[in-house]
Amino acid sequence: MNRPALLVPLLVSIALLASSCNEPSGRPTLLLDRGWEFRWVSEGKWRPASVPGCVHTDLLAAGIIGDPFFGTNESGLQWIENVDWEYRTVFDAPPEFLARERVEIEFEGLDTYADVYLNGVLVLRADNMFREWRVPCKRILRERGNELRVYFHSPVAAVEPAWDALGCELPGGPRVLTRKAAYHYGWDWAPRFVTSGIWRPVRLRAWNAARIADFRIVQKSLGEKTAELAAVFEVEASAPGKAFLSVRRDGRIVASVFAILAPGTNVATVDFTIPEPRLWWPNGLGASELYDVSGEIRSGDLILDVAEKRIGLRTVELVRERDEAGESFYFRVNGVPVFMKGANFVPMDSFIPRVTDDHYESLVAAAAGAGMNMLRVWGGGVYESELFYDLCDEYGILVWQDFMFACAMYPGDEAFLANVREEAAGVVRRLRNHPCLALWCGNNEIDEGWHRWGWQRQYGYSAADSARIWEDYVRLFHELLPGVVAELDPETAYWPSSPRHGRGDPRSLTEGDSHYWGVWHDGEPFEAFLEKVPQFMSEFGFQSFPSMATIEGFAPPEARRIDSPEMLAHQKHPRGNEIIDRYLKMYYREPRDFESFVYVSQLLQAEGMKTAIEAHRRAKPRCMGSLFWQLDDCWPAASWSSIDYEGEPKALLYFAADAFSEALVSPVIENDTVRVYVVSDRQEAFDARLSLRLLDFRGNVVWESSRRLNIRENSSRPVFADGLSRVLAGENPRRVVLSAELFGAEGVVSRNLLYFAPPRELDLPKTQFVWTGIEPAGRSGTGVMIVSFQSDVLVKNVCLSAPG
C-alpha cells in the first residue's frame, strides 16, 4: 500500500534519488498524428487515415463512400458498423525518450473495442469510448521503426454474445452494453453512424523519477478579502525520493513544500491564498474572472513535470428546499439565486473529430450572445473536449453535465460497473476544476422511462426481472456515480436522473426539474406552456427545418419537397413532419411553396419557445430555469435545434436572445386580462419607464400610456393589468398589436409585441419594401454591413439572408 507524501515546510530542495535527464520541459511529448493508414480487415488494402478521426471520414476522404449526410446515403453505409477495421503507423522514438526511466503511450480516446499492438506485442484491450488509456511501453520501444497497430472490432458484433447471454432484453437494445456515444446508434434527431476509430489524440510521453498524475485546486473558503485554496498534487514516483512541489499563480511562485515520495502514488497538498479575489460570475451577472495556476515538481533545478489549470473563484449550490409549491430546484451562485437561461447541448457532428476549434468557439459565443448562462451536456452524447469547457469558463456559461446514460436500462454486472467506475472517475478528475461546472447528473430520462413508459409491459418482464433491473439501476445511479462524485468532487452537487418526475406525474411541476413534452409529443397547443410551469424546466422543445442554404447542401433541387426520400431521410422523428404540419395549420396559413414552409416552420418553433421561455421567467422565483431542447445539431436535418448543422441561426435563436434578455418586458393575456410583466436578472434595482402603445398595422397609434417604474433586483412582477376589451379599445383584434417598451438610463432595455390573434388570423396588409441603403460598417474587409429598409405598414417577422 502506498503511503501519502510527508510534507516538510523547507525552503530548499533536495535532488531525487532516482536518475534524471536535463530536459527543461519536464516530460517530453511526441504527438503521434502522422503517417497513419487504415484498412477494412477483410479487404486488406491499406489507405491513408487521419488521427484523430474515424472510419467513416477516412472512407470519405479515400473516395470509397459518398458524403454520409447527402441525400439518402445514410442507409447504404450501415455495413461499416458490422466489420472490423485496423489502423497502423510507424514512428521513431527520439533518443531523449529512450533515455528516460518511463515511456508511455497515452490514448485520449479509442472508439471503442480496440486491441493495441506495439511492435507486435498486445499492450492494451480497450472497451470504453469515454476513457483515457495510458500504456507503459519502454521495454517494447526501439529507436527506429516502431509499428503501432490498433485493431477495432465491430461494436455491433462485439456485444452479441453478452446480449444473447442476458436472459432478457433491456430497453435501449444492445447499445446499452457498449460504453459509446448513444446517439451514434440513431436518435429522433440523429442518423445511425456507429463509428470506430482513434477519435482523440495519441501521444508518446516519457518521464524520470516522478510525474504529476493529477493536479487539482480546492477552494477552501472565499471571502471579500481572501480566497483560501489548496493545490492537491497526485504524484506517481518510480522510486523513493525527495521533491519540491511549487504552485505558481500568473507565473509567480506563491507556495511550495518539500515532499518525501514513496514508490507509486503520493498525494501532497500545498496551501496558498489569493488576496482581493475577483469572482467568476455567470454570463450577464458580471465578469467571468479566471486565474492561471500551475503546479510543478522539481529535483534541484530540474523541472520533472508541470501541470496547469485555469480556475475561477465562485460558489455554486443546488438549492432543494421545501416550499409552498413543493420542493425548490435552483442554483445559487456566489450567494445569489440565478435564473438559468439556456439550452441542451448535443455533439456537434456525427463524426466528432472533424469539429474544429472555430466550431466550438462560434457555438459557445452564440449561446453567450443570446443571453444564455447554462448549457446542459446531454447524456446520450460524449463528455466534451477540454476546449468546450474552457470556452464555457471564459464566456460565463455554467454546465449541467450528464453522465453518458440516456433513455435505456443498463446492466449491473461487476465488469460493467467497474468499467463505468473508471470512466466516471476519469471524467470527474478532468472536469472538476472548471468554474463552469455546476452539476453532475446521473442520466437522461431513465427514471421517468422506467416508471412511465411501459417498459415492463413492453418487454414482458416478470416481477423478478423488474426487481433485478431496478436494483441494477439503483447500484449505478444511486450508489456508484454519486459515490465517485462524493469522493472526487464533493463541492459539486449530484442529481440522479433528469427529470425527477415524468410529465404525467403532477409532481413534475412542483418538485425538482421537469421535461415537458405535452407540446410536441402530446399535441398540446403552445398555450399549455402558460400553465405547465415547473420549478425548473430542463427540457422542452419544438422542431423546425434548417435554413434553405443548409438544405441545398444535402438535397438536390428535385428533392426539395417535404415528402421526398431525401427530406424524409433527414427527418428522424417518426411523426415529425406530421406534427409540424398540424401545429402550422393551428397557428399559420398554408405556406405557398417549400421555401415558405421551411421559413414558417422556423417561425412556428420560435413563437412556441418564446411563449414557454417568457412563461418560465414570469414565474420567477418559483421557476428558476429554462433550458430548451436543443442548441445545436449533429447533422443537417429537421430537428429541435436553434442553430443548424452548418452554423446558420434559426429564428429561435433570435427569439431566445430577446426572451433571455437581462431585463424583459413580457405582455401576456391571462383570463381575459392583459398583463405586462417586467422581469429583471440584474442584481441592483433600477429606474425605468414603461411605454405601452396599441398600434394598428399601418402604424397609427390607437392609445398609448407611459409610467415610471422602479424595477427591483432579481425579480418578476406585473406592472400593468387591464381587461382585454379595454386594451383593444373597440379595435379589431386581427388588425392591432400592443407594443411594450422598457426604457432605462441606457435607452431601450427590452421591447416586445403582443398580438391578439394567431398569425393565420391576422389581417396583415401587403407591403413593398423600400431599401434605403446597404453600406459597409467599420474598417474595410470586416465583412460587416449596415442594411437599411423601410415599409409604410407592419411587416411581421422579416428574415434577412445573404449568400456566403
Short mmCIF file of C-alpha atoms in Angstrom, two decimals, residues 223-467:
data_model
loop_
_atom_site.label_atom_id
_atom_site.label_comp_id
_atom_site.label_asym_id
_atom_site.label_seq_id
_atom_site.Cartn_x
_atom_site.Cartn_y
_atom_site.Cartn_z
CA GLY A 223 -14.24 35.91 1.26
CA GLU A 224 -14.15 39.50 0.12
CA LYS A 225 -10.53 39.92 1.20
CA THR A 226 -9.03 36.48 0.68
CA ALA A 227 -9.57 33.19 -1.08
CA GLU A 228 -8.05 30.23 0.77
CA LEU A 229 -7.04 27.48 -1.66
CA ALA A 230 -5.25 24.16 -1.69
CA ALA A 231 -3.33 22.66 -4.59
CA VAL A 232 -3.61 18.89 -4.38
CA PHE A 233 -0.84 17.02 -6.19
CA GLU A 234 -1.16 13.37 -7.07
CA VAL A 235 2.40 12.31 -7.86
CA GLU A 236 3.48 9.00 -9.32
CA ALA A 237 7.05 8.14 -8.31
CA SER A 238 9.19 5.38 -9.78
CA ALA A 239 11.40 5.07 -6.68
CA PRO A 240 11.80 6.55 -3.17
CA GLY A 241 12.87 10.14 -3.38
CA LYS A 242 12.51 13.74 -2.40
CA ALA A 243 10.99 16.58 -4.34
CA PHE A 244 9.99 20.19 -4.17
CA LEU A 245 6.35 20.95 -5.06
CA SER A 246 5.52 24.51 -6.03
CA VAL A 247 2.42 26.45 -7.01
CA ARG A 248 2.60 29.34 -9.44
CA ARG A 249 -0.12 31.91 -10.00
CA ASP A 250 0.16 34.05 -13.11
CA GLY A 251 3.73 32.77 -13.48
CA ARG A 252 4.93 33.61 -9.95
CA ILE A 253 5.63 31.04 -7.22
CA VAL A 254 3.18 31.63 -4.37
CA ALA A 255 3.70 28.50 -2.24
CA SER A 256 5.99 25.45 -2.00
CA VAL A 257 6.51 22.35 0.09
CA PHE A 258 9.22 19.73 0.38
CA ALA A 259 7.93 16.18 -0.08
CA ILE A 260 9.29 12.72 0.56
CA LEU A 261 7.89 10.38 -2.05
CA ALA A 262 7.31 6.64 -1.87
CA PRO A 263 7.22 4.44 -4.98
CA GLY A 264 3.77 4.54 -6.55
CA THR A 265 1.08 7.15 -5.94
CA ASN A 266 1.62 10.00 -3.48
CA VAL A 267 -0.81 12.78 -2.53
CA ALA A 268 0.51 16.13 -1.35
CA THR A 269 -1.29 19.39 -0.57
CA VAL A 270 0.09 22.90 -0.93
CA ASP A 271 -1.98 25.69 0.65
CA PHE A 272 -1.97 29.17 -0.84
CA THR A 273 -4.12 32.32 -0.88
CA ILE A 274 -5.34 34.82 -3.43
CA PRO A 275 -5.81 38.29 -1.92
CA GLU A 276 -8.63 40.55 -3.10
CA PRO A 277 -10.22 37.73 -5.10
CA ARG A 278 -12.06 38.60 -8.30
CA LEU A 279 -15.15 36.43 -8.60
CA TRP A 280 -16.23 34.31 -11.54
CA TRP A 281 -19.81 35.17 -12.49
CA PRO A 282 -22.21 33.60 -14.99
CA ASN A 283 -22.90 35.45 -18.23
CA GLY A 284 -24.87 38.63 -17.62
CA LEU A 285 -24.13 38.96 -13.90
CA GLY A 286 -20.53 40.12 -14.01
CA ALA A 287 -17.10 39.27 -15.36
CA SER A 288 -16.07 35.63 -15.64
CA GLU A 289 -12.71 36.18 -13.96
CA LEU A 290 -10.12 33.44 -14.37
CA TYR A 291 -6.73 32.77 -12.78
CA ASP A 292 -3.85 30.76 -14.27
CA VAL A 293 -2.45 28.36 -11.69
CA SER A 294 0.26 25.76 -12.27
CA GLY A 295 1.92 23.12 -10.17
CA GLU A 296 5.44 21.85 -10.71
CA ILE A 297 7.61 19.17 -9.26
CA ARG A 298 11.36 19.81 -9.09
CA SER A 299 14.52 17.97 -8.24
CA GLY A 300 17.11 20.63 -7.56
CA ASP A 301 16.95 22.98 -10.52
CA LEU A 302 15.44 20.29 -12.72
CA ILE A 303 11.73 20.52 -13.51
CA LEU A 304 10.34 16.99 -13.60
CA ASP A 305 6.77 17.86 -14.52
CA VAL A 306 4.31 20.75 -14.78
CA ALA A 307 0.51 20.79 -14.63
CA GLU A 308 -1.62 23.82 -15.46
CA LYS A 309 -5.17 24.89 -14.58
CA ARG A 310 -7.37 27.90 -15.22
CA ILE A 311 -9.61 28.39 -12.24
CA GLY A 312 -12.46 30.67 -11.26
CA LEU A 313 -13.34 31.69 -7.74
CA ARG A 314 -17.05 31.20 -7.10
CA THR A 315 -19.56 29.18 -5.15
CA VAL A 316 -22.32 27.19 -6.86
CA GLU A 317 -25.05 25.48 -4.86
CA LEU A 318 -28.06 23.45 -5.94
CA VAL A 319 -30.81 24.55 -3.59
CA ARG A 320 -33.53 21.99 -2.83
CA GLU A 321 -35.82 23.13 -0.07
CA ARG A 322 -39.45 22.50 0.74
CA ASP A 323 -41.58 25.45 -0.30
CA GLU A 324 -45.28 26.19 -0.66
CA ALA A 325 -45.31 24.71 -4.16
CA GLY A 326 -43.38 21.53 -3.33
CA GLU A 327 -39.58 21.39 -3.41
CA SER A 328 -37.36 24.04 -4.97
CA PHE A 329 -34.69 23.36 -7.56
CA TYR A 330 -32.42 26.28 -8.34
CA PHE A 331 -28.78 27.33 -8.43
CA ARG A 332 -27.26 29.88 -6.10
CA VAL A 333 -24.02 31.39 -7.44
CA ASN A 334 -21.83 33.44 -5.11
CA GLY A 335 -24.79 33.57 -2.75
CA VAL A 336 -27.19 34.89 -5.41
CA PRO A 337 -30.18 32.89 -6.72
CA VAL A 338 -29.70 32.78 -10.51
CA PHE A 339 -32.36 32.04 -13.10
CA MET A 340 -30.74 29.62 -15.56
CA LYS A 341 -31.28 30.56 -19.20
CA GLY A 342 -30.02 28.22 -21.85
CA ALA A 343 -30.32 25.06 -23.86
CA ASN A 344 -29.39 21.41 -24.13
CA PHE A 345 -26.14 20.71 -25.96
CA VAL A 346 -25.61 17.65 -28.19
CA PRO A 347 -22.44 16.66 -30.08
CA MET A 348 -21.79 19.00 -32.99
CA ASP A 349 -21.22 16.23 -35.54
CA SER A 350 -21.92 12.55 -36.03
CA PHE A 351 -18.18 12.36 -36.62
CA ILE A 352 -16.80 14.31 -33.67
CA PRO A 353 -13.11 14.51 -34.73
CA ARG A 354 -13.98 16.91 -37.53
CA VAL A 355 -15.40 19.52 -35.16
CA THR A 356 -12.84 22.33 -35.17
CA ASP A 357 -11.83 24.81 -32.50
CA ASP A 358 -13.59 27.51 -34.51
CA HIS A 359 -16.82 25.47 -34.46
CA TYR A 360 -16.70 25.29 -30.67
CA GLU A 361 -15.85 28.97 -30.34
CA SER A 362 -18.68 30.09 -32.60
CA LEU A 363 -21.28 27.92 -30.87
CA VAL A 364 -20.41 28.90 -27.30
CA ALA A 365 -20.13 32.55 -28.35
CA ALA A 366 -23.57 32.32 -29.96
CA ALA A 367 -25.04 30.89 -26.76
CA ALA A 368 -23.50 33.68 -24.70
CA GLY A 369 -24.62 36.27 -27.23
CA ALA A 370 -28.18 35.01 -26.88
CA GLY A 371 -28.07 35.69 -23.14
CA MET A 372 -27.60 32.08 -22.06
CA ASN A 373 -25.85 31.27 -18.80
CA MET A 374 -26.21 27.46 -18.77
CA LEU A 375 -25.83 24.56 -21.18
CA ARG A 376 -26.85 21.03 -20.34
CA VAL A 377 -24.47 18.46 -21.86
CA TRP A 378 -26.95 15.71 -22.65
CA GLY A 379 -26.32 12.12 -21.57
CA GLY A 380 -26.58 10.42 -24.96
CA GLY A 381 -23.53 12.12 -26.47
CA VAL A 382 -19.98 12.41 -25.19
CA TYR A 383 -18.07 14.14 -22.43
CA GLU A 384 -16.94 17.12 -24.46
CA SER A 385 -13.45 18.26 -25.36
CA GLU A 386 -11.43 20.33 -22.92
CA LEU A 387 -11.84 23.31 -25.24
CA PHE A 388 -15.62 23.27 -24.85
CA TYR A 389 -15.36 23.63 -21.07
CA ASP A 390 -12.57 26.21 -21.38
CA LEU A 391 -14.85 28.30 -23.57
CA CYS A 392 -17.73 27.93 -21.13
CA ASP A 393 -15.36 29.14 -18.40
CA GLU A 394 -14.42 32.17 -20.49
CA TYR A 395 -17.95 33.08 -21.59
CA GLY A 396 -19.58 32.50 -18.21
CA ILE A 397 -21.72 29.54 -19.29
CA LEU A 398 -22.47 27.13 -16.45
CA VAL A 399 -22.53 23.45 -17.42
CA TRP A 400 -25.07 20.91 -16.28
CA GLN A 401 -23.11 17.73 -17.02
CA ASP A 402 -24.93 14.47 -17.57
CA PHE A 403 -23.05 11.23 -17.26
CA MET A 404 -23.35 9.35 -20.55
CA PHE A 405 -26.52 7.33 -19.98
CA ALA A 406 -29.81 8.02 -21.75
CA CYS A 407 -33.27 6.55 -22.29
CA ALA A 408 -32.35 2.93 -21.52
CA MET A 409 -31.72 0.43 -18.73
CA TYR A 410 -28.14 -0.70 -18.19
CA PRO A 411 -26.60 -3.93 -16.91
CA GLY A 412 -25.32 -4.25 -13.35
CA ASP A 413 -22.65 -6.93 -13.58
CA GLU A 414 -19.34 -6.27 -11.87
CA ALA A 415 -17.32 -5.93 -15.08
CA PHE A 416 -19.71 -3.28 -16.47
CA LEU A 417 -19.80 -1.35 -13.20
CA ALA A 418 -16.02 -1.47 -12.86
CA ASN A 419 -15.67 -0.06 -16.37
CA VAL A 420 -18.14 2.73 -15.59
CA ARG A 421 -16.37 3.49 -12.32
CA GLU A 422 -13.10 4.10 -14.18
CA GLU A 423 -14.93 6.18 -16.79
CA ALA A 424 -16.66 8.33 -14.18
CA ALA A 425 -13.52 8.81 -12.11
CA GLY A 426 -11.59 9.90 -15.19
CA VAL A 427 -14.14 12.44 -16.34
CA VAL A 428 -14.72 13.85 -12.85
CA ARG A 429 -10.98 14.33 -12.40
CA ARG A 430 -10.75 16.01 -15.79
CA LEU A 431 -13.64 18.45 -15.38
CA ARG A 432 -13.85 19.21 -11.68
CA ASN A 433 -11.63 22.30 -11.76
CA HIS A 434 -13.68 24.14 -14.38
CA PRO A 435 -15.60 27.01 -12.77
CA CYS A 436 -18.36 26.43 -15.32
CA LEU A 437 -19.20 23.01 -13.82
CA ALA A 438 -22.47 23.36 -11.87
CA LEU A 439 -23.99 19.87 -11.62
CA TRP A 440 -23.33 16.18 -12.20
CA CYS A 441 -26.45 14.36 -13.37
CA GLY A 442 -26.64 10.57 -13.46
CA ASN A 443 -28.71 10.10 -16.60
CA ASN A 444 -31.29 11.41 -19.04
CA GLU A 445 -34.93 10.28 -18.60
CA ILE A 446 -34.25 6.77 -17.32
CA ASP A 447 -36.15 7.09 -14.03
CA GLU A 448 -39.06 8.54 -16.00
CA GLY A 449 -38.76 5.83 -18.62
CA TRP A 450 -38.87 3.02 -16.08
CA HIS A 451 -41.87 4.39 -14.22
CA ARG A 452 -43.93 5.89 -17.05
CA TRP A 453 -43.01 4.48 -20.46
CA GLY A 454 -44.38 0.97 -20.01
CA TRP A 455 -41.11 -0.87 -20.43
CA GLN A 456 -42.08 -3.68 -18.07
CA ARG A 457 -45.16 -4.47 -20.14
CA GLN A 458 -43.41 -3.94 -23.47
CA TYR A 459 -40.64 -6.40 -22.65
CA GLY A 460 -42.79 -8.85 -20.73
CA TYR A 461 -40.78 -8.68 -17.53
CA SER A 462 -41.62 -10.91 -14.61
CA ALA A 463 -41.64 -9.45 -11.10
CA ALA A 464 -38.18 -10.95 -10.58
CA ASP A 465 -36.89 -9.42 -13.83
CA SER A 466 -38.20 -6.00 -12.87
CA ALA A 467 -36.72 -6.20 -9.37
#
